[in-house]
CSV table of C-alpha atoms in Angstrom, one decimal:
chain,number,residue,atom,x,y,z
A,1,GLY,CA,0.1,-0.1,-0.2
A,2,TYR,CA,1.7,3.2,-1.4
A,3,ILE,CA,0.7,6.2,-3.5
A,4,PRO,CA,2.2,6.8,-6.4
A,5,ALA,CA,4.4,9.7,-6.5
A,6,ARG,CA,2.0,11.4,-9.2
A,7,TYR,CA,0.0,11.2,-7.3
A,8,VAL,CA,0.9,13.1,-4.1
A,9,VAL,CA,2.5,15.5,-6.7
A,10,CYS,CA,-0.6,16.2,-7.8
A,11,GLY,CA,-2.2,16.8,-4.5
A,12,LEU,CA,0.7,19.2,-3.2
A,13,THR,CA,0.6,20.7,-6.4
A,14,PHE,CA,-3.6,21.0,-6.6
A,15,LEU,CA,-2.9,22.6,-2.6
A,16,GLY,CA,0.1,24.7,-3.7
A,17,LEU,CA,-2.6,26.5,-6.2
A,18,MET,CA,-5.6,26.4,-4.1
A,19,PHE,CA,-3.6,28.2,-1.3
A,20,ASN,CA,-2.2,30.7,-3.9
A,21,PHE,CA,-5.2,31.4,-5.2
A,22,MET,CA,-6.6,31.7,-1.3
A,23,LEU,CA,-4.3,34.5,-0.8
A,24,ARG,CA,-4.8,35.9,-4.1
A,25,VAL,CA,-7.9,37.3,-3.0
A,26,ASN,CA,-7.5,38.0,0.4
A,27,ILE,CA,-7.3,41.6,0.3
A,28,ASN,CA,-10.1,42.3,-2.9
A,29,PHE,CA,-12.2,40.7,0.7
A,30,SER,CA,-10.7,41.9,3.2
A,31,ILE,CA,-10.4,45.4,2.1
A,32,MET,CA,-14.5,45.7,2.1
A,33,ALA,CA,-13.6,45.6,5.9
A,34,MET,CA,-11.2,48.0,6.5
A,35,VAL,CA,-12.7,50.9,4.4
A,36,LYS,CA,-15.7,53.0,6.3
A,37,ASN,CA,-18.7,52.8,4.4
A,38,LYS,CA,-19.4,56.8,3.1
A,39,GLU,CA,-22.9,56.0,3.1
A,40,GLN,CA,-25.1,54.5,5.4
A,41,THR,CA,-28.0,52.1,4.0
A,42,ASN,CA,-31.0,51.8,6.3
A,43,HIS,CA,-32.8,48.2,6.0
A,44,THR,CA,-35.6,49.0,9.2
A,45,ASN,CA,-38.2,48.4,6.9
A,46,ALA,CA,-36.7,46.2,4.0
A,47,THR,CA,-38.4,42.9,4.3
A,48,LEU,CA,-38.1,39.8,2.2
A,49,GLY,CA,-40.5,39.0,0.1
A,50,ASN,CA,-41.7,35.0,1.5
A,51,ALA,CA,-40.0,36.1,5.0
A,52,ASP,CA,-42.2,32.8,6.7
A,53,VAL,CA,-40.4,30.1,4.0
A,54,CYS,CA,-36.8,30.4,5.4
A,55,GLY,CA,-38.2,31.8,8.7
A,56,PHE,CA,-35.7,35.3,9.2
A,57,GLY,CA,-38.6,38.1,8.8
A,58,GLN,CA,-37.2,41.7,9.0
A,59,LEU,CA,-33.5,41.5,7.3
A,60,ASP,CA,-31.9,43.9,10.2
A,61,GLN,CA,-32.8,40.8,12.7
A,62,ASN,CA,-29.3,38.9,11.6
A,63,GLU,CA,-27.1,42.1,9.9
A,64,LYS,CA,-24.7,43.2,11.6
A,65,GLU,CA,-23.1,46.7,10.3
A,66,TYR,CA,-19.3,47.6,10.3
A,67,ASP,CA,-18.0,50.1,9.8
A,68,GLY,CA,-14.2,50.2,8.6
A,69,ASP,CA,-11.2,51.7,10.3
A,70,PHE,CA,-9.9,53.9,7.1
A,71,GLU,CA,-11.5,56.8,5.0
A,72,TRP,CA,-10.1,55.6,1.9
A,73,ASP,CA,-11.4,57.0,-1.4
A,74,GLU,CA,-12.0,54.6,-4.7
A,75,TRP,CA,-8.5,55.5,-6.6
A,76,ALA,CA,-7.3,54.1,-3.4
A,77,GLN,CA,-8.5,50.8,-2.7
A,78,ALA,CA,-8.2,50.7,-6.3
A,79,GLN,CA,-4.1,50.9,-6.1
A,80,ILE,CA,-4.4,48.7,-3.2
A,81,THR,CA,-6.3,46.0,-4.4
A,82,GLY,CA,-3.8,46.2,-8.2
A,83,SER,CA,-0.8,46.3,-6.6
A,84,PHE,CA,-0.8,42.8,-6.2
A,85,TYR,CA,-1.8,41.9,-9.0
A,86,TRP,CA,1.4,44.5,-10.5
A,87,GLY,CA,3.6,42.7,-8.6
A,88,TYR,CA,1.9,39.6,-9.7
A,89,VAL,CA,3.5,40.5,-13.4
A,90,TRP,CA,6.6,41.7,-12.6
A,91,THR,CA,8.0,38.7,-10.1
A,92,HIS,CA,7.7,36.2,-13.8
A,93,ILE,CA,10.7,36.6,-15.4
A,94,PRO,CA,12.5,36.3,-12.4
A,95,GLY,CA,10.6,33.7,-10.5
A,96,GLY,CA,11.1,31.4,-14.1
A,97,ARG,CA,14.7,32.4,-14.1
A,98,LEU,CA,14.6,31.2,-10.3
A,99,GLY,CA,13.4,28.0,-11.1
A,100,GLU,CA,15.8,27.2,-13.8
A,101,LEU,CA,18.6,27.4,-11.3
A,102,PHE,CA,16.6,26.0,-8.1
A,103,GLY,CA,14.0,23.4,-9.5
A,104,ALA,CA,10.3,24.7,-9.6
A,105,ALA,CA,9.2,23.2,-6.6
A,106,HIS,CA,11.7,24.8,-4.2
A,107,VAL,CA,10.6,28.4,-5.6
A,108,VAL,CA,6.7,28.0,-5.8
A,109,SER,CA,7.4,26.7,-2.3
A,110,ILE,CA,9.4,29.4,-1.1
A,111,SER,CA,7.0,31.5,-3.1
A,112,LEU,CA,4.1,30.6,-1.3
A,113,ALA,CA,5.3,30.6,1.9
A,114,LEU,CA,6.8,33.9,1.2
A,115,ALA,CA,3.6,35.4,0.2
A,116,ALA,CA,1.5,33.8,3.6
A,117,ILE,CA,4.0,35.4,6.0
A,118,LEU,CA,4.2,38.3,4.0
A,119,ASN,CA,-0.1,38.4,4.2
A,120,LEU,CA,0.1,38.7,8.3
A,121,PHE,CA,1.8,41.7,7.9
A,122,ILE,CA,-1.8,43.4,6.0
A,123,PRO,CA,-2.8,44.6,9.2
A,124,LEU,CA,0.1,46.5,10.0
A,125,ALA,CA,0.6,47.7,6.8
A,126,ALA,CA,-2.9,49.2,6.2
A,127,LYS,CA,-1.8,51.5,9.9
């Protein structure tokens, strides 16, 4: 009972790409919680069409409002979310060359670990 190496490589590649995607979209979701809402909407009179079907009733019973800490305009938010993709574009050529020199597995694992560590510093960098 052993697992063939190609299945292990396939599973590890899948997990690596999955974690890479989660790190890639992390800032897009977190920026919504970081930015203060400019206009506050009032949901007190909003009701669901068939409230008794799901049993939830009014929208405001389950909804919690959170206002972020930063007052960034749309341009600043676009620069922040776009900065990851600029880094993504500019690191392809050096990453390819490092992959030639040291092997793709080492480059992918080190870059994924580095991206995960740098993601931990997003709140500190934002302040």
